């Protein structure tokens, strides 16, 4: 196993909250074949259950004068490295949880509420969708590993 970084924060869209930024939560309970416990998207598209974003995506926006608070990109897990350098099919191990990258998140026009240029600016860096391979709790400061 290779340590590739750590979790900076966790976010979840509860049934009470909608829109962006996603509310920060203490931890995420990842449940295989279901999703994130108490998340309004749980039980829907299992290949898109968890979204990961690297802090670099926020830095790309900041370099163009767009200062976003974490959670604005709709992520569930914010990472201290750029996950876009990893291939679809890569498994990320975070504690007992294992998530697998399934696809690059398409640019979402919802991001235009922050700045009209943001959707195009973050093309290919909006985040990555993952499915849950193994159950587990994910929280801030946990180490992220890949098999290698």
Tab-separated table of C-alpha atoms in Angstrom:
chain	number	residue	atom	x	y	z
A	1	UNK	CA	0.000	0.000	0.000
A	2	UNK	CA	1.222	3.465	-0.865
A	3	UNK	CA	0.227	6.547	1.149
A	4	UNK	CA	-0.768	9.216	-1.342
A	5	UNK	CA	-2.262	11.871	0.922
A	6	UNK	CA	-4.946	12.588	3.440
A	7	UNK	CA	-8.535	13.691	3.884
A	8	UNK	CA	-8.821	17.437	4.507
A	9	UNK	CA	-12.562	17.427	5.210
A	10	UNK	CA	-15.856	15.608	4.682
A	11	UNK	CA	-19.188	16.896	3.389
A	12	UNK	CA	-22.647	15.454	2.914
A	13	UNK	CA	-25.905	16.640	1.363
A	14	UNK	CA	-28.490	15.873	4.020
A	15	UNK	CA	-32.174	15.659	3.260
A	16	UNK	CA	-32.608	19.038	5.006
A	17	UNK	CA	-29.937	20.798	2.970
A	18	UNK	CA	-29.704	21.234	-0.746
A	19	UNK	CA	-27.456	23.053	-3.131
A	20	UNK	CA	-23.877	24.187	-2.713
A	21	UNK	CA	-21.740	24.430	-0.691
A	22	UNK	CA	-22.311	21.007	0.802
A	23	UNK	CA	-22.474	21.086	4.605
A	24	UNK	CA	-19.342	19.953	6.437
A	25	UNK	CA	-19.863	16.811	8.538
A	26	UNK	CA	-17.846	15.110	11.294
A	27	UNK	CA	-17.472	11.911	9.244
A	28	UNK	CA	-18.997	9.852	6.455
A	29	UNK	CA	-20.347	6.350	6.972
A	30	UNK	CA	-19.816	4.657	3.600
A	31	UNK	CA	-22.154	1.712	3.007
A	32	UNK	CA	-21.524	-0.654	0.092
A	33	UNK	CA	-24.455	-0.995	-2.364
A	34	UNK	CA	-26.158	1.992	-0.729
A	35	UNK	CA	-24.064	5.120	-0.372
A	36	UNK	CA	-23.310	7.610	2.370
A	37	UNK	CA	-25.508	7.219	5.456
A	38	UNK	CA	-27.986	10.135	5.773
A	39	UNK	CA	-26.965	11.584	2.372
A	40	UNK	CA	-29.872	12.595	0.153
A	41	UNK	CA	-28.240	10.922	-2.860
A	42	UNK	CA	-27.774	7.544	-1.130
A	43	UNK	CA	-29.379	4.564	-2.844
A	44	UNK	CA	-29.470	6.277	-6.239
A	45	UNK	CA	-26.568	6.092	-8.734
A	46	UNK	CA	-24.233	3.617	-7.021
A	47	UNK	CA	-21.397	4.375	-9.464
A	48	UNK	CA	-21.577	8.036	-8.383
A	49	UNK	CA	-22.135	7.576	-4.658
A	50	UNK	CA	-19.042	9.427	-3.445
A	51	UNK	CA	-17.405	12.465	-5.035
A	52	UNK	CA	-13.788	13.277	-4.299
A	53	UNK	CA	-12.107	16.594	-5.050
A	54	UNK	CA	-8.519	17.680	-4.539
A	55	UNK	CA	-7.603	21.014	-2.997
A	56	UNK	CA	-5.873	21.786	-6.331
A	57	UNK	CA	-9.307	22.340	-7.942
A	58	UNK	CA	-9.925	25.164	-5.461
A	59	UNK	CA	-6.452	26.555	-6.175
A	60	UNK	CA	-7.192	26.607	-9.932
A	61	UNK	CA	-10.251	28.757	-9.198
A	62	UNK	CA	-8.382	30.949	-6.707
A	63	UNK	CA	-5.617	31.628	-9.267
A	64	UNK	CA	-8.331	33.168	-11.471
A	65	UNK	CA	-9.677	35.297	-8.610
A	66	UNK	CA	-12.557	32.956	-7.673
A	67	UNK	CA	-12.343	32.312	-3.939
A	68	UNK	CA	-14.566	29.370	-2.997
A	69	UNK	CA	-15.194	27.852	0.393
A	70	UNK	CA	-14.626	24.114	0.635
A	71	UNK	CA	-17.776	22.142	-0.201
A	72	UNK	CA	-18.704	24.439	-3.095
A	73	UNK	CA	-17.715	21.854	-5.714
A	74	UNK	CA	-20.163	19.341	-4.284
A	75	UNK	CA	-17.513	16.989	-2.935
A	76	UNK	CA	-18.027	14.461	-0.194
A	77	UNK	CA	-14.309	14.052	0.453
A	78	UNK	CA	-11.752	16.862	0.052
A	79	UNK	CA	-8.205	15.578	-0.452
A	80	UNK	CA	-4.806	17.225	-0.024
A	81	UNK	CA	-3.616	15.831	-3.395
A	82	UNK	CA	-4.930	15.900	-6.963
A	83	UNK	CA	-6.987	12.719	-7.510
A	84	UNK	CA	-7.265	13.565	-11.225
A	85	UNK	CA	-3.781	12.070	-11.640
A	86	UNK	CA	-5.301	8.644	-10.851
A	87	UNK	CA	-6.970	6.364	-13.393
A	88	UNK	CA	-10.601	5.274	-13.451
A	89	UNK	CA	-10.676	1.915	-11.669
A	90	UNK	CA	-8.182	2.943	-8.976
A	91	UNK	CA	-9.144	1.882	-5.452
A	92	UNK	CA	-8.586	4.378	-2.639
A	93	UNK	CA	-8.259	2.901	0.845
A	94	UNK	CA	-9.262	5.231	3.689
A	95	UNK	CA	-9.291	3.408	7.015
A	96	UNK	CA	-11.551	0.367	6.541
A	97	UNK	CA	-13.369	1.994	3.604
A	98	UNK	CA	-12.433	1.311	-0.007
A	99	UNK	CA	-13.801	3.467	-2.814
A	100	UNK	CA	-13.169	2.979	-6.518
A	101	UNK	CA	-12.916	5.811	-9.034
A	102	UNK	CA	-15.637	5.253	-11.650
A	103	UNK	CA	-15.650	8.445	-13.747
A	104	UNK	CA	-14.561	12.035	-14.056
A	105	UNK	CA	-17.335	14.362	-12.941
A	106	UNK	CA	-18.724	16.334	-15.856
A	107	UNK	CA	-18.698	20.104	-15.645
A	108	UNK	CA	-21.824	21.284	-13.910
A	109	UNK	CA	-23.512	24.564	-14.747
A	110	UNK	CA	-24.600	24.795	-11.092
A	111	UNK	CA	-21.069	26.083	-10.484
A	112	UNK	CA	-21.899	29.214	-12.489
A	113	UNK	CA	-23.692	30.567	-9.405
A	114	UNK	CA	-20.215	31.279	-8.004
A	115	UNK	CA	-18.712	32.633	-11.235
A	116	UNK	CA	-19.796	32.318	-14.887
A	117	UNK	CA	-16.330	31.123	-15.944
A	118	UNK	CA	-16.044	28.424	-13.258
A	119	UNK	CA	-17.651	25.469	-15.107
A	120	UNK	CA	-15.273	25.831	-18.060
A	121	UNK	CA	-12.276	26.668	-15.854
A	122	UNK	CA	-12.659	23.420	-13.892
A	123	UNK	CA	-13.315	21.190	-16.892
A	124	UNK	CA	-11.520	17.940	-16.116
A	125	UNK	CA	-10.890	19.077	-12.519
A	126	UNK	CA	-14.401	19.257	-11.076
A	127	UNK	CA	-13.966	15.998	-9.150
A	128	UNK	CA	-14.183	12.233	-9.526
A	129	UNK	CA	-17.111	9.948	-8.850
A	130	UNK	CA	-16.515	6.780	-6.869
A	131	UNK	CA	-18.447	3.712	-5.867
A	132	UNK	CA	-18.117	2.092	-2.453
A	133	UNK	CA	-16.253	-1.237	-2.541
A	134	UNK	CA	-16.021	-1.762	1.252
A	135	UNK	CA	-17.871	-0.162	4.164
A	136	UNK	CA	-16.110	2.215	6.512
A	137	UNK	CA	-16.046	5.544	8.286
A	138	UNK	CA	-14.118	8.396	6.647
A	139	UNK	CA	-13.144	11.503	8.589
A	140	UNK	CA	-10.755	14.442	8.502
A	141	UNK	CA	-7.002	13.722	8.677
A	142	UNK	CA	-7.343	10.052	7.678
A	143	UNK	CA	-4.553	8.719	5.431
A	144	UNK	CA	-5.474	7.798	1.836
A	145	UNK	CA	-3.676	4.825	0.294
A	146	UNK	CA	-3.667	3.036	-3.035
A	147	UNK	CA	-2.596	-0.501	-3.805
A	148	UNK	CA	0.781	-0.574	-5.381
